[in-house]
Structures are given as structure tokens and as C-alpha cells.
Short mmCIF file of C-alpha atoms in Angstrom, two decimals:
data_model
loop_
_atom_site.label_atom_id
_atom_site.label_comp_id
_atom_site.label_asym_id
_atom_site.label_seq_id
_atom_site.Cartn_x
_atom_site.Cartn_y
_atom_site.Cartn_z
CA MET A 219 7.80 -48.46 43.85
CA SER A 220 4.28 -48.00 42.48
CA ASP A 221 2.19 -44.88 42.93
CA LEU A 222 -0.95 -47.02 42.67
CA THR A 223 -3.11 -47.90 45.63
CA ASP A 224 -3.73 -51.50 46.64
CA GLU A 225 -7.25 -51.19 45.24
CA GLU A 226 -5.96 -49.90 41.90
CA LEU A 227 -3.43 -52.72 41.69
CA GLU A 228 -6.12 -55.27 42.52
CA PHE A 229 -8.33 -53.84 39.78
CA LEU A 230 -5.52 -54.00 37.23
CA HIS A 231 -4.79 -57.62 38.15
CA SER A 232 -8.49 -58.46 37.80
CA THR A 233 -8.52 -57.24 34.21
CA PHE A 234 -6.30 -60.17 33.24
CA ASP A 235 -8.94 -62.51 34.66
CA LEU A 236 -11.53 -60.72 32.53
CA ALA A 237 -9.37 -61.40 29.46
CA ARG A 238 -8.97 -65.06 30.41
CA ASP A 239 -12.73 -65.37 30.95
CA GLY A 240 -13.62 -63.58 27.70
CA SER A 241 -15.58 -60.90 29.52
CA LEU A 242 -16.64 -58.11 27.17
CA GLU A 243 -16.80 -55.88 30.24
CA LEU A 244 -13.08 -55.48 29.67
CA LEU A 245 -13.79 -53.47 26.52
CA ALA A 246 -15.78 -50.93 28.52
CA PHE A 247 -12.81 -50.46 30.83
CA ILE A 248 -10.56 -49.88 27.83
CA ASP A 249 -13.07 -47.38 26.48
CA GLN A 250 -12.77 -45.59 29.83
CA GLY A 251 -8.97 -45.39 29.65
CA LEU A 252 -7.50 -48.78 30.59
CA PRO A 253 -4.56 -49.38 28.23
CA ALA A 254 -5.42 -51.88 25.49
CA ASN A 255 -1.83 -53.15 25.73
CA LEU A 256 -1.80 -53.67 29.48
CA THR A 257 0.81 -56.32 30.26
CA ASN A 258 1.21 -58.53 33.31
CA PRO A 259 4.57 -59.40 34.93
CA LYS A 260 4.90 -62.45 32.64
CA GLY A 261 4.59 -60.26 29.58
CA ASP A 262 1.11 -61.51 28.73
CA THR A 263 -1.13 -58.87 27.22
CA LEU A 264 -4.88 -58.86 27.39
CA LEU A 265 -4.83 -59.86 23.71
CA ILE A 266 -2.49 -62.83 24.26
CA LEU A 267 -4.68 -64.13 27.10
CA ALA A 268 -7.93 -63.69 25.15
CA ALA A 269 -6.43 -65.34 22.06
CA TYR A 270 -5.06 -68.28 24.03
CA ARG A 271 -8.43 -68.88 25.68
CA GLY A 272 -10.32 -68.69 22.36
CA HIS A 273 -12.40 -65.59 23.01
CA GLY A 274 -12.91 -64.36 19.46
CA GLU A 275 -15.32 -61.54 20.21
CA LEU A 276 -13.01 -60.14 22.86
CA VAL A 277 -10.00 -60.49 20.54
CA SER A 278 -11.85 -58.52 17.87
CA GLY A 279 -12.82 -55.86 20.38
CA LEU A 280 -9.26 -55.54 21.64
CA LEU A 281 -7.93 -55.27 18.10
CA ALA A 282 -10.50 -52.57 17.31
CA ARG A 283 -9.20 -50.66 20.33
CA GLY A 284 -5.58 -50.77 19.25
CA ALA A 285 -4.20 -53.89 20.91
CA ASP A 286 -0.73 -54.58 19.53
CA THR A 287 -0.50 -57.94 17.76
CA GLU A 288 3.29 -57.97 17.99
CA ARG A 289 3.73 -57.87 21.77
CA ILE A 290 5.79 -60.84 22.97
CA ASN A 291 5.52 -62.43 26.41
CA GLN A 292 8.40 -63.87 28.44
CA ARG A 293 8.02 -67.19 26.63
CA GLY A 294 8.52 -65.49 23.27
CA GLN A 295 4.85 -65.91 22.32
CA THR A 296 2.59 -63.50 20.49
CA ALA A 297 -1.21 -63.62 20.40
CA LEU A 298 -0.93 -65.26 16.97
CA VAL A 299 1.32 -68.02 18.32
CA ALA A 300 -1.21 -68.62 21.13
CA ALA A 301 -4.12 -68.83 18.68
CA VAL A 302 -2.21 -71.17 16.35
CA PHE A 303 -1.29 -73.45 19.26
CA LYS A 304 -4.96 -73.58 20.28
CA GLN A 305 -5.95 -74.10 16.62
CA SER A 306 -8.48 -71.30 16.66
CA GLU A 307 -8.97 -70.51 12.99
CA PRO A 308 -11.32 -67.53 13.52
CA ILE A 309 -8.88 -65.88 15.93
CA VAL A 310 -5.89 -66.63 13.69
CA ARG A 311 -7.76 -65.02 10.80
CA ALA A 312 -8.69 -61.98 12.91
CA LEU A 313 -5.10 -61.51 14.04
CA LEU A 314 -3.72 -61.92 10.53
CA GLY A 315 -6.34 -59.47 9.28
CA ALA A 316 -5.09 -56.98 11.87
CA GLY A 317 -1.55 -57.34 10.57
CA ALA A 318 -0.10 -59.96 12.92
CA ASP A 319 3.25 -61.22 11.68
CA PRO A 320 3.41 -65.03 11.33
CA ARG A 321 7.17 -64.71 11.83
CA GLY A 322 6.88 -62.77 15.11
CA GLY A 323 7.88 -64.39 18.37
CA SER A 324 10.24 -67.22 19.14
CA PRO A 325 9.19 -69.76 18.20
CA ASP A 326 7.01 -67.96 15.69
CA ALA A 327 3.56 -69.05 14.54
CA LEU A 328 4.92 -70.91 11.50
CA ALA A 329 7.36 -72.89 13.64
CA THR A 330 4.65 -73.59 16.22
CA ALA A 331 2.32 -74.99 13.56
CA ALA A 332 5.12 -77.15 12.15
CA PHE A 333 6.35 -78.39 15.54
CA PHE A 334 2.89 -79.43 16.75
CA ASP A 335 1.96 -80.81 13.29
CA LEU A 336 -1.04 -78.54 12.78
CA PRO A 337 -1.66 -78.77 9.02
CA ALA A 338 -4.72 -76.49 8.96
CA MET A 339 -2.79 -73.80 10.82
CA ARG A 340 0.27 -74.27 8.60
CA ALA A 341 -1.88 -73.82 5.50
CA LEU A 342 -3.53 -70.70 6.89
CA LEU A 343 -0.18 -69.16 7.80
CA ALA A 344 1.43 -70.17 4.52
CA GLU A 345 -1.38 -68.38 2.70
CA ALA A 346 -0.76 -65.29 4.81
CA VAL A 347 2.95 -65.18 3.98
CA GLY A 348 2.46 -66.08 0.33
CA GLU A 349 3.99 -69.56 0.37
#
């Protein structure tokens, strides 16, 4: 059972919408104490949602505030896998620059790029792993 009020739970749920929408207001909430690695019941982090939706500025802000690139949702996806699937080169580069592991998740980012025949993403990931 949660010690949070209905209003607090509603606020926490709304932060995932902010991540989906790319709202930089989310960063102010993190600066005020909201966990950067807040995770919803499906295992999606704020970073995974922002990466999947292509919100590069928010992804960078979350990374700067300590968002964990290696968190995996219930589907086995990391933020890097989400960005590769969406073919967002700037976000893939930002995540790799923050230390995201191309072999994290199941399927991992390398397998995702191969499965969906994403040559630009495969090349970017291959460069990151030294292949």
C-alpha cells in the first residue's frame, strides 16, 4: 500500500506525460527532487519515454541529471533501443556519449538495428562498439 496521497500519485503519473510530450518543465521537477529514474508500472523511465518520442533536449537534460541509460522496461528495452528503433541519430549519439551500452536490453540496440534493417543505426552502433 502506498503512503502517497491521490494528488501525489496523480502528479507522479503526470510526469510520464511530460516526458512523452518533451516538456522541459520536467527538468525543473527533477531539480526540485523528483527522481530522474522514476519508473512507471511498465518499467518505462522518463528517459526511455523521452528517447522513444524523439525529445533530444529533454533526453540531454535527463542525462545531465543522472538518468540511468541502462534501465530496462518490461519489454526488455533501454532508452538506446528506443532511440535506435525510432532512428533518432542525435539521441542515439547523446545516449552513447553518456555511456549507454549497445548490448544492453533484450533485444539489444545492435539486434534491433539489424532486425529492422536500419543501416545508419547499425553503422553508428558498430562504431560505438569498435566493429
